Coordinates of C-alpha atoms and ligand atoms in Angstrom, one line a residue:
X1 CA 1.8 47.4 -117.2
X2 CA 4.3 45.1 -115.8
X3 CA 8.3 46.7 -116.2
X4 CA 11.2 43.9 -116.9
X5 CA 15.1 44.6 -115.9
X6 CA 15.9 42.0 -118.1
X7 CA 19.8 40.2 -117.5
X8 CA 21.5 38.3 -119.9
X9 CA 19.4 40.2 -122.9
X10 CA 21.1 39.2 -125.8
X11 CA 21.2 35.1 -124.9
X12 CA 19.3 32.4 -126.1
X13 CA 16.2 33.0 -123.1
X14 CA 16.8 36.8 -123.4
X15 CA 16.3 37.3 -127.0
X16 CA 13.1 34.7 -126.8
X17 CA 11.6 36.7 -123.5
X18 CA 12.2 40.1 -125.6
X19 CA 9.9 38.4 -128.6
X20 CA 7.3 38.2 -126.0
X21 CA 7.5 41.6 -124.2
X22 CA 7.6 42.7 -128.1
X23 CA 4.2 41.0 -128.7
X24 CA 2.6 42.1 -125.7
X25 CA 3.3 46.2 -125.8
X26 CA 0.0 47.4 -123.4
X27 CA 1.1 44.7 -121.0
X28 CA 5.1 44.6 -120.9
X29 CA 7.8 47.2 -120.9
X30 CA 11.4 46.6 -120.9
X31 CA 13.0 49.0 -117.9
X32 CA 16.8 48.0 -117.9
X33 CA 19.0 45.2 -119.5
X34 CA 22.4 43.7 -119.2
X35 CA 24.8 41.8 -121.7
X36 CA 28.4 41.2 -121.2
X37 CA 29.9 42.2 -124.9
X38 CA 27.4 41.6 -127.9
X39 CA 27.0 45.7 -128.0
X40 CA 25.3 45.5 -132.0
X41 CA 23.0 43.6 -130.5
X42 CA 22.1 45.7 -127.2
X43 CA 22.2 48.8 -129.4
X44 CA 19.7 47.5 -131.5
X45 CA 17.2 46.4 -128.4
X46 CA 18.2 50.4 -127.3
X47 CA 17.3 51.4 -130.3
X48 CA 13.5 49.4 -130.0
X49 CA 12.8 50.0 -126.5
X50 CA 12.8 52.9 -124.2
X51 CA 15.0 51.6 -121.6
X52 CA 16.7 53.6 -118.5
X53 CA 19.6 51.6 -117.6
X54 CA 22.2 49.2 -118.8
X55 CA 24.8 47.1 -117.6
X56 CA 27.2 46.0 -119.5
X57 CA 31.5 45.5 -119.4
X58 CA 33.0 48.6 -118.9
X59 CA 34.5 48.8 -122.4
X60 CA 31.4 49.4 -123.9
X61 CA 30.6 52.4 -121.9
X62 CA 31.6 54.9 -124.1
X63 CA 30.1 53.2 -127.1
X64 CA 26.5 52.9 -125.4
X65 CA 26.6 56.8 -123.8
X66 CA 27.5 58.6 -127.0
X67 CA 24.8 56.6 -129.0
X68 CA 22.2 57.1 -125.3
X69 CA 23.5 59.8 -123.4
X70 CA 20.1 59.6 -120.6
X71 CA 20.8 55.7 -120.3
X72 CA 22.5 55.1 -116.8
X73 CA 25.3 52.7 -117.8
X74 CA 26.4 49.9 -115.2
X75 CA 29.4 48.5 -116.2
X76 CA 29.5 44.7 -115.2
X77 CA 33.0 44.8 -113.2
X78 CA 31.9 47.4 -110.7
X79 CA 29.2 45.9 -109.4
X80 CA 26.5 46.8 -112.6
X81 CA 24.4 43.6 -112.3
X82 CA 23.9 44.2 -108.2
X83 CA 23.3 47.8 -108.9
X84 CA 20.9 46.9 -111.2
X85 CA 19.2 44.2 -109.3
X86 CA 18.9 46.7 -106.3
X87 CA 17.4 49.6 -108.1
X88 CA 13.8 50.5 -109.7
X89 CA 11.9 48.4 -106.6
X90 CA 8.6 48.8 -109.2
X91 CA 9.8 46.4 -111.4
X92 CA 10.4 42.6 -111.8
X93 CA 13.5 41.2 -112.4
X94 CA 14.2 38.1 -115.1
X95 CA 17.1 36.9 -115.0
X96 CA 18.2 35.0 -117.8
X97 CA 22.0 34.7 -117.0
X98 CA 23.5 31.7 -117.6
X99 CA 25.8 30.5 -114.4
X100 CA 26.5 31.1 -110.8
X101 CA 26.9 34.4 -111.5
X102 CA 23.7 34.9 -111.8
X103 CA 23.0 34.1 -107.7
X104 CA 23.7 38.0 -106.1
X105 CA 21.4 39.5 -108.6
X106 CA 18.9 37.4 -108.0
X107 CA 19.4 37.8 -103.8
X108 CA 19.8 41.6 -104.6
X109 CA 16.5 41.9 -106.2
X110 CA 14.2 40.3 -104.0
X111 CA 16.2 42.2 -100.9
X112 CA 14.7 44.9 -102.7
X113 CA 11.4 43.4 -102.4
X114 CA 11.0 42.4 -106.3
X115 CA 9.4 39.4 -108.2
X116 CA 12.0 37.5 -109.6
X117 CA 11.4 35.2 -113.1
X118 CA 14.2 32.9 -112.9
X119 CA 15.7 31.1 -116.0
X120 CA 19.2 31.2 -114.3
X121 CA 18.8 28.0 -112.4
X122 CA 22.2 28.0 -110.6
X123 CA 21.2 30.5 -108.4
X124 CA 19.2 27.7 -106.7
X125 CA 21.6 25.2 -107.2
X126 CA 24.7 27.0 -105.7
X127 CA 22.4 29.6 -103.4
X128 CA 19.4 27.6 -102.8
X129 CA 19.5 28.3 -98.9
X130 CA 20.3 31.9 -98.9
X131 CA 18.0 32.5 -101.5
X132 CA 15.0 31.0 -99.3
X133 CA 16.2 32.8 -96.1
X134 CA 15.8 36.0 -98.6
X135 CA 12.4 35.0 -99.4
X136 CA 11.4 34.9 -95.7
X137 CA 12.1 38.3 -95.1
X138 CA 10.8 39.6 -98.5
X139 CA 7.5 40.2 -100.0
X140 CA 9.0 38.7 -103.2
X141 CA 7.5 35.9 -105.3
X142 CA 10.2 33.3 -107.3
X143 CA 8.8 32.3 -110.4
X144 CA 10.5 29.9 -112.2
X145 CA 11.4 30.0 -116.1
X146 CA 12.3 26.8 -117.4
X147 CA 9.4 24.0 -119.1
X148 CA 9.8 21.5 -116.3
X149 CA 9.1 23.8 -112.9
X150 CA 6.7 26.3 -115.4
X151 CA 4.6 23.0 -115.5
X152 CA 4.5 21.7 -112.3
X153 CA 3.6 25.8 -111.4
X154 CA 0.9 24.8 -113.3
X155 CA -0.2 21.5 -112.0
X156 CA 0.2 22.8 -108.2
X157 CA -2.5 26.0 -108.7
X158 CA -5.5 25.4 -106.4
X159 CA -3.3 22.7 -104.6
X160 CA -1.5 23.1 -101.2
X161 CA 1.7 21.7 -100.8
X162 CA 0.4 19.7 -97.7
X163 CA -1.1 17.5 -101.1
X164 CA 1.4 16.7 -103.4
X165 CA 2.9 13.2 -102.9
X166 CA 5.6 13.3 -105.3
X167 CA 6.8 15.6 -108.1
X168 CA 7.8 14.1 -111.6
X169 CA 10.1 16.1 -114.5
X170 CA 10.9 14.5 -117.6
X171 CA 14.2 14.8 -119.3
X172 CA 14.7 14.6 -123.3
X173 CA 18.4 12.7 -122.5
X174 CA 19.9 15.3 -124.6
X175 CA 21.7 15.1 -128.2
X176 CA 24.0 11.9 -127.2
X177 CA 20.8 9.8 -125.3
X178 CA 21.6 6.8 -128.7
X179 CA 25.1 6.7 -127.9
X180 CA 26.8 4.2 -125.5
X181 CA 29.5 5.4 -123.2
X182 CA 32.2 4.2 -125.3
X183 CA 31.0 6.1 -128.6
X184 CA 31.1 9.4 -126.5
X185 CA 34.6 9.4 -126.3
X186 CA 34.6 10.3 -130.1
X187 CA 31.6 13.3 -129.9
X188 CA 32.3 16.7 -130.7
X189 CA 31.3 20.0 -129.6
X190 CA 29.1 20.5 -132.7
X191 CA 27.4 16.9 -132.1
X192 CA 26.6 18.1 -128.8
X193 CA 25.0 21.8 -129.8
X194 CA 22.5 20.3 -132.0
X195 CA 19.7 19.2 -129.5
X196 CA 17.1 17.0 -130.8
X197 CA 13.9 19.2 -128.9
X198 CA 14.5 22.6 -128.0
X199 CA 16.5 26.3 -129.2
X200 CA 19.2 26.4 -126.5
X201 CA 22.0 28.4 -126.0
X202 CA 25.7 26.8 -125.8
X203 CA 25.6 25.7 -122.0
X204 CA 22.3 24.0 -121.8
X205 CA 22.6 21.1 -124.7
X206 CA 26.0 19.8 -123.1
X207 CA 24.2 20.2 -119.8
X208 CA 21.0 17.7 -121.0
X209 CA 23.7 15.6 -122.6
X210 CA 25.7 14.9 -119.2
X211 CA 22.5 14.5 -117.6
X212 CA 23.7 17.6 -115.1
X213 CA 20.9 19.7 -116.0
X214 CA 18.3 17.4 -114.9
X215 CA 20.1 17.5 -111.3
X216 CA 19.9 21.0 -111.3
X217 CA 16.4 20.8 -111.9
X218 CA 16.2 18.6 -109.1
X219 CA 17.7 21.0 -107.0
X220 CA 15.8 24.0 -108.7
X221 CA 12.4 21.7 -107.7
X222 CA 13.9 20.7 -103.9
X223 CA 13.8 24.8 -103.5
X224 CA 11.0 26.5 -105.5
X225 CA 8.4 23.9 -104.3
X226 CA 9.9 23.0 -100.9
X227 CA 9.9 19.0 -101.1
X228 CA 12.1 16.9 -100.5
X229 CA 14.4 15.0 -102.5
X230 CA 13.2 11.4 -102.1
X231 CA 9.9 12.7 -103.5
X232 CA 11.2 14.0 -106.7
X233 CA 12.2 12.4 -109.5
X234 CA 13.5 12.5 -113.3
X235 CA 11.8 10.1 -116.2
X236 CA 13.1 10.0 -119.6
X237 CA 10.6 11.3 -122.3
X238 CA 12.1 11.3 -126.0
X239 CA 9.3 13.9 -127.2
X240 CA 9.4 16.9 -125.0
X241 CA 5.7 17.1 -124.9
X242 CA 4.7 16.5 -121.3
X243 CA 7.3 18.8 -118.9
X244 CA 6.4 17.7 -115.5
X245 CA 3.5 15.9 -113.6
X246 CA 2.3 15.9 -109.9
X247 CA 1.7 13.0 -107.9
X248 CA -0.8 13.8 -105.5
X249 CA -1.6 12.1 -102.2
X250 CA -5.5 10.8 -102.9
X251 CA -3.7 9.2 -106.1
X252 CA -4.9 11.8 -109.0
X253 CA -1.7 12.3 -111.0
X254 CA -1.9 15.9 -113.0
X255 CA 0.8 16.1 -116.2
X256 CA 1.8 19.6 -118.1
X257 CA 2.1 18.9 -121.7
X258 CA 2.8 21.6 -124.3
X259 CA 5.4 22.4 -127.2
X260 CA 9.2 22.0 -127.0
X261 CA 8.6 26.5 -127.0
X262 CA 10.2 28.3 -123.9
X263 CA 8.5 31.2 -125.0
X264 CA 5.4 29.8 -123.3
X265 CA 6.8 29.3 -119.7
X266 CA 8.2 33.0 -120.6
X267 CA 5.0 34.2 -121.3
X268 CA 3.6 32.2 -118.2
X269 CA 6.3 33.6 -115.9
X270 CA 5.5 37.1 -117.1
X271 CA 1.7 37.8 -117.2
X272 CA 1.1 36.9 -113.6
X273 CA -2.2 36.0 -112.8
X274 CA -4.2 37.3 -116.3
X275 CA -3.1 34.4 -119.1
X276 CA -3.0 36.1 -122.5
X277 CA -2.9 34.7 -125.7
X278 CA -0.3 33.1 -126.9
X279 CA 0.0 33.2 -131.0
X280 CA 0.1 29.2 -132.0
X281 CA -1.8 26.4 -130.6
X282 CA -0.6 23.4 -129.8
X283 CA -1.3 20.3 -132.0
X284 CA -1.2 16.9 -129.7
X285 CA -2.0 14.5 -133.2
X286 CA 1.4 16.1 -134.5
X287 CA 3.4 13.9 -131.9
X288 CA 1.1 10.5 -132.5
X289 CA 3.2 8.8 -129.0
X290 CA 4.7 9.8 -126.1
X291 CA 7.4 7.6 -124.5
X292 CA 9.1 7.2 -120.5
X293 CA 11.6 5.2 -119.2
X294 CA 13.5 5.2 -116.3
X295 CA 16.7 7.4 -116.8
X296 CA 19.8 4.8 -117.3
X297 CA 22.2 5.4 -114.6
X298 CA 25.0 3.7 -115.8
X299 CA 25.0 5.7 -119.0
X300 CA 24.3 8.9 -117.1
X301 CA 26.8 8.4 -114.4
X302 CA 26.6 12.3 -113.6
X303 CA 23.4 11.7 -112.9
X304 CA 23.4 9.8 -109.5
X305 CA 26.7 11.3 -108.7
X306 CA 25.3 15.0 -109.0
X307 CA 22.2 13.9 -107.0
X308 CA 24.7 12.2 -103.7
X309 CA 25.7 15.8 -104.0
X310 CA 22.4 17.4 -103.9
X311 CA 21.4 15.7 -101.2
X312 CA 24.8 16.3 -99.2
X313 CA 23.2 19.9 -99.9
X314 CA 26.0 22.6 -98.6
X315 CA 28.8 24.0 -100.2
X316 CA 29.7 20.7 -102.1
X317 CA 26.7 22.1 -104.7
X318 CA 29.0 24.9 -105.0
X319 CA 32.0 22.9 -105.9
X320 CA 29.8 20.2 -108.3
X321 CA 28.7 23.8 -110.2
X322 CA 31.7 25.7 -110.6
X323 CA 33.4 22.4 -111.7
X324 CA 30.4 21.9 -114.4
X325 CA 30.3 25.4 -115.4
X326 CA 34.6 25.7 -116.0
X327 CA 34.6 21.9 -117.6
X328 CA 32.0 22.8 -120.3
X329 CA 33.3 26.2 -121.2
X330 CA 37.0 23.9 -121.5
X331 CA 35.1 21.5 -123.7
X332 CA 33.4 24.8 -125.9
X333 CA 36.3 26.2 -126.4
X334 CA 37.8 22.6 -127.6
X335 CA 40.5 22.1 -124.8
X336 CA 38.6 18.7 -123.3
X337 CA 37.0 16.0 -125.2
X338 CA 33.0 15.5 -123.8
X339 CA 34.2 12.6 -121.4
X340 CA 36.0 14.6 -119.5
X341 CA 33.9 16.7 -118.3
X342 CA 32.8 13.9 -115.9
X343 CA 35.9 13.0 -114.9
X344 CA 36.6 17.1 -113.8
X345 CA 33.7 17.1 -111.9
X346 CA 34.6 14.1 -110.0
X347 CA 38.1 15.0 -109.3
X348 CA 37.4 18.2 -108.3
X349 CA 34.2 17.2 -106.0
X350 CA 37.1 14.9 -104.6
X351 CA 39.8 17.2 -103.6
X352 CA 37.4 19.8 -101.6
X353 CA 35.8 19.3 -98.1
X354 CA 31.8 20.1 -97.7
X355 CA 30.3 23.1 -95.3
X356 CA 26.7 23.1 -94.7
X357 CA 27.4 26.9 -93.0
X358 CA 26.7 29.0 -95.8
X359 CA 27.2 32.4 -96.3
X360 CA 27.2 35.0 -99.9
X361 CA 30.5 35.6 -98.8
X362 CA 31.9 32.0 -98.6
X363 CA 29.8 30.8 -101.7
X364 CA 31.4 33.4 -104.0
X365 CA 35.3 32.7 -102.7
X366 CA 34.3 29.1 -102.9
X367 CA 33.2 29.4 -107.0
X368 CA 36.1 31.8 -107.7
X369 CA 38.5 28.9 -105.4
X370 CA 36.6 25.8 -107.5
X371 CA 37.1 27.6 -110.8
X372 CA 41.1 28.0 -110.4
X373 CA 41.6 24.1 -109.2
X374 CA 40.0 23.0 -112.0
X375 CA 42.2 25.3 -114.8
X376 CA 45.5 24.7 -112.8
X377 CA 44.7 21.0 -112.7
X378 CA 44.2 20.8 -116.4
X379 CA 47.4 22.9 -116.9
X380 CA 49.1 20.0 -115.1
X381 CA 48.5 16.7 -116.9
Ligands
MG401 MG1 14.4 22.7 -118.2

């Protein structure tokens, strides 16, 4: 019986991992959770599972003890998701947060010597050194929760990394890949939330539509499989169907196709080592073709900017983050049209120096320093 502190619950990844730990009871239990504010919904997970802790904003502390009374409550602005992370060293930790803030649970946990399923990929992107420093030290395994690095997981078993010559992840091009550069100035945010592939939250599809999620990926892949960036790379691939493929050096090429379902690279992350059964098979004559191209860098300008970043490495991946993360929540919440969340990003990567000299300490300033440019900087035009 494997336990899950499950973080960021009640979101898109949380809700999908809880369906599986729901359909595998003798296998998974659900130990602890965290949400920020959606309480219905955590009462009702409370109300399905036996859980011991939660950590959620403090306001809803009184709410969640009268209804629980033997939960231990965390609440979020004292600390709750560390606390969380650091505690119960029997269990595994997936964290399905969506942001930077995601990075010090994820350190926290495998400081405490626990398996970590990752969906919250900017951890690795803004704490990709410090998290493999951790690792060193730790008995802790990294397992990766999203299609494109679940596949490759899958491609590299029996393989050591001496082998692989190159590693290959396909990108859908997100809802906008049709449009040229001068019809994006007219999208909205309701354009960009419908993705033509996958069940996403709200960050993700304007993430795939800039392109900026496939150089987090990059980054994710530079980290969990240790290779560098000249021998990874991004394809476009309309259908979804094949996630990731490995290059290896006697020239056999191994590909990872499945549906457009994260529950299967949840599932994949959680059993381990035993595969159980997961309840629909996949039908390859329902897709009749599969498509590549090469990933138009003139249309996805991000793309090659994020990647001079990524390669820079340092705290400029700190900066090209917290600059992503603030310019799409502005765009969410309708105070920036889609094009210009590129030109944020560039502005702000322009106005702040790079440090390869990082610390937890000088990440986190950094993110809170990035995130205030970029609001007083849209206050001022
Ligand atoms: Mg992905």
């Amino acid at each position: 019986m494997r336990e899950i502190q499950l973080l960021g619950a009640t979101g898109s990844i949380g809700s999908q991992a809880l369906e599986i730990i729901e359909e595998f009871p003798a296998k998974f239990k659900l130990h602890s959770i965290s949400a920020r504010h959606s309480v219905k919904r955590v009462l009702e997970i409370l109300s399905r599972h036996d859980v011991e802790a939660v950590a959620m904003a403090k306001e809803h502390e009184e709410t969640v003890q009268r209804a629980y009374p033997d939960i231990t409550f965390h609440a979020l602005e004292e600390g709750g998701l560390e606390q969380l992370a650091a505690s119960a060293p029997s269990t595994v930790l997936f964290n399905a947060l969506v942001g930077s803030v995601g990075l010090v649970a994820t350190l926290r946990a495998i400081e405490a010597g626990k398996d970590v399923l990752l969906a919250n990929k900017e951890s690795l992107v803004v704490g990709g050194e410090l998290i493999k420093e951790a690792l060193k030290r730790s008995s802790s395994d990294l397992i990766p929760v999203d299609s494109e690095h679940a596949a490759i997981r899958e491609c590299l078993k029996g393989s050591s990394p001496e082998a692989i010559e190159k590693i290959v992840i396909t990108a859908s091009g997100g809802s906008f890949r049709d449009l040229s550069k001068a019809e994006l100035e007219h999208v909205t945010i309701e354009d960009a939330l419908s993705h033509p592939n996958w069940s996403m939250g709200s960050k993700i599809p304007i993430d795939s539509a800039t392109m900026m999620n496939k150089v987090f990926e990059l980054v994710e892949a530079h980290y969990l499989f240790d290779v560098p960036y000249d021998s990874i790379e991004a394809v476009l691939h309309r259908q979804s169907v094949v996630h990731g493929l490995v290059h290896f050096k006697d020239g056999n090429v191994l590909a990872h196709l499945g549906p457009s379902d994260m529950r299967i690279p949840i599932l994949s992350a959680l059993q381990g080592s035993q595969r159980q059964r997961f309840p629909t098979l996949f039908d390859l004559t329902a897709h009749g073709r599969l498509d590549f191209e090469p990933i138009d860098r003139e249309r996805f300008s991000l793309f090659d900017l994020g990647m001079a970043v990524a390669n820079k490495g340092g705290l400029h991946l700190v900066t090209l983050n917290a600059a992503n993360e603030e310019a799409v929540r502005l765009f969410l919440e309708g105070h920036l049209g889609f094009v210009d969340i590129e030109r944020i990003i560039k502005r702000t990567l322009d106005h702040f120096d790079n440090d390869n000299h990082l610390t937890l300490e000088k990440v986190l300033a950094h993110d809170r320093e990035v995130r205030r440019y970029v609001h007083a900087a849209l206050l001022k035009q």
